[in-house]
Every structure is written in structure tokens, then in C-alpha cells.
Amino acid sequence: MTTNPATTAGACDDPRSVYLAACPCRDMLDLLANKWSALALGALEDGPQRFSRLRTRLQGVSPKVLTQTLRRLEEHGLVDREIHAEVPPRVEYSLTPLGADACAPLSHLRDWVELNIDRFPGTLG
């Protein structure tokens, strides 16, 4: 059995260990593990999309929460927001290369959840 160095007192000196309280990786993990972030990134894998299309695709998300989610993803370099000079203005969201990189593990997690939902006690699946 392998021991997790972060759980052994004093054994982890790597400042990039998500198990350390001061690790900046925790913020990124928190962002990516958020339900709406993971779903928004997945929806953007199909290509650039407008806000209204994303909101339709992500059933149950409020406009406020989707706006906050997209802003956070943009602030952290995962999503680009492009404003097209038209009347009315058209705004599209797309993945950055970093966002596209994050999609692979998130896609595996979404697939795993869909395949195993019946195994979770207390779920509606």
C-alpha cells in the first residue's frame, strides 16, 4: 500500500501539493470541481457559444450563476470572451488552450458519474 506523503506529518515539502493548506493549486481545484464550471467547460468543447446557448444547454443554471462562473473561468485563463461589433452586440465564449487541456479529465469524470450513478446510495439514478 502506498502512503500519501501529504498525509504523513512533515513528509511533504512540495509547495504544489493540494493537500497543503497554503497550496495555490487548491483554488484551481475548487474552480474545476465546481459543478457549473465543469459543465460549462464541457459545453464549450463543442466550440464557441453564446450565453443564451450555454444557459439552454446547462439546464437549471440561473443567469447570475452562469455569469459568475464564466467570469471566474475567464479570470483564470480557461475561457475567452469575444465581443463582436454588431447591432446588437454578440458575445461568444470559447475555450483557451488551458481550458481545452482541463476538459479531458473533466470529461472522464462526467462519463464516470453517468456510468456509475446507479451505484451511489440515495441518488435518483
CSV table of N, CA, C and O in Angstrom, one decimal, residues 7 10-12 14 25 39 45 58 60 66 71 87 96 104-105 122:
chain,number,residue,atom,x,y,z
A,7,THR,N,-0.2,13.2,3.8
A,7,THR,CA,-0.9,12.8,5.0
A,7,THR,C,0.1,12.4,6.1
A,7,THR,O,-0.2,12.2,7.2
A,10,GLY,N,5.0,16.3,8.0
A,10,GLY,CA,6.3,16.8,7.7
A,10,GLY,C,6.9,16.1,6.5
A,10,GLY,O,8.0,16.5,6.1
A,11,ALA,N,6.3,15.2,5.8
A,11,ALA,CA,6.8,14.5,4.7
A,11,ALA,C,6.7,15.2,3.4
A,11,ALA,O,7.4,14.8,2.5
A,12,CYS,N,5.9,16.2,3.3
A,12,CYS,CA,5.7,16.9,2.0
A,12,CYS,C,6.2,18.3,2.1
A,12,CYS,O,5.7,19.1,2.7
A,14,ASP,N,6.8,19.8,-1.0
A,14,ASP,CA,6.4,20.4,-2.3
A,14,ASP,C,5.3,21.4,-2.1
A,14,ASP,O,4.2,21.1,-1.6
A,25,CYS,N,-2.8,25.5,-5.7
A,25,CYS,CA,-3.5,24.6,-6.5
A,25,CYS,C,-4.9,24.4,-6.0
A,25,CYS,O,-5.8,24.0,-6.8
A,39,LEU,N,-19.4,21.7,-16.1
A,39,LEU,CA,-20.4,21.6,-17.1
A,39,LEU,C,-20.2,22.7,-18.2
A,39,LEU,O,-20.4,22.4,-19.4
A,45,GLU,N,-16.7,22.6,-25.2
A,45,GLU,CA,-15.9,21.6,-26.1
A,45,GLU,C,-16.4,21.6,-27.5
A,45,GLU,O,-15.7,21.3,-28.4
A,58,LEU,N,-27.1,24.2,-20.2
A,58,LEU,CA,-26.9,23.9,-18.8
A,58,LEU,C,-28.2,24.0,-18.0
A,58,LEU,O,-28.4,25.0,-17.3
A,60,GLY,N,-31.0,24.3,-15.5
A,60,GLY,CA,-31.0,24.6,-14.1
A,60,GLY,C,-30.1,25.7,-13.6
A,60,GLY,O,-30.2,26.1,-12.5
A,66,LEU,N,-24.4,31.5,-14.0
A,66,LEU,CA,-23.7,31.3,-15.2
A,66,LEU,C,-22.7,32.4,-15.5
A,66,LEU,O,-21.6,32.2,-15.9
A,71,ARG,N,-17.2,34.3,-15.7
A,71,ARG,CA,-16.2,35.3,-15.3
A,71,ARG,C,-15.1,34.7,-14.6
A,71,ARG,O,-13.9,35.1,-14.8
A,87,VAL,N,-24.9,45.0,-34.2
A,87,VAL,CA,-26.0,45.6,-33.6
A,87,VAL,C,-27.1,44.5,-33.6
A,87,VAL,O,-27.6,44.1,-34.7
A,96,THR,N,-9.9,28.4,-24.0
A,96,THR,CA,-8.5,28.7,-24.2
A,96,THR,C,-7.7,27.4,-24.3
A,96,THR,O,-8.3,26.3,-24.0
A,104,ALA,N,-10.3,17.2,-20.7
A,104,ALA,CA,-10.1,15.8,-20.8
A,104,ALA,C,-10.3,15.1,-19.4
A,104,ALA,O,-11.2,14.2,-19.4
A,105,PRO,N,-9.7,15.5,-18.3
A,105,PRO,CA,-10.0,14.9,-17.1
A,105,PRO,C,-11.5,15.1,-16.6
A,105,PRO,O,-12.1,14.3,-16.0
A,122,GLY,N,-28.8,6.5,-2.3
A,122,GLY,CA,-29.5,7.7,-2.0
A,122,GLY,C,-29.6,8.6,-3.2
A,122,GLY,O,-30.1,9.8,-3.1
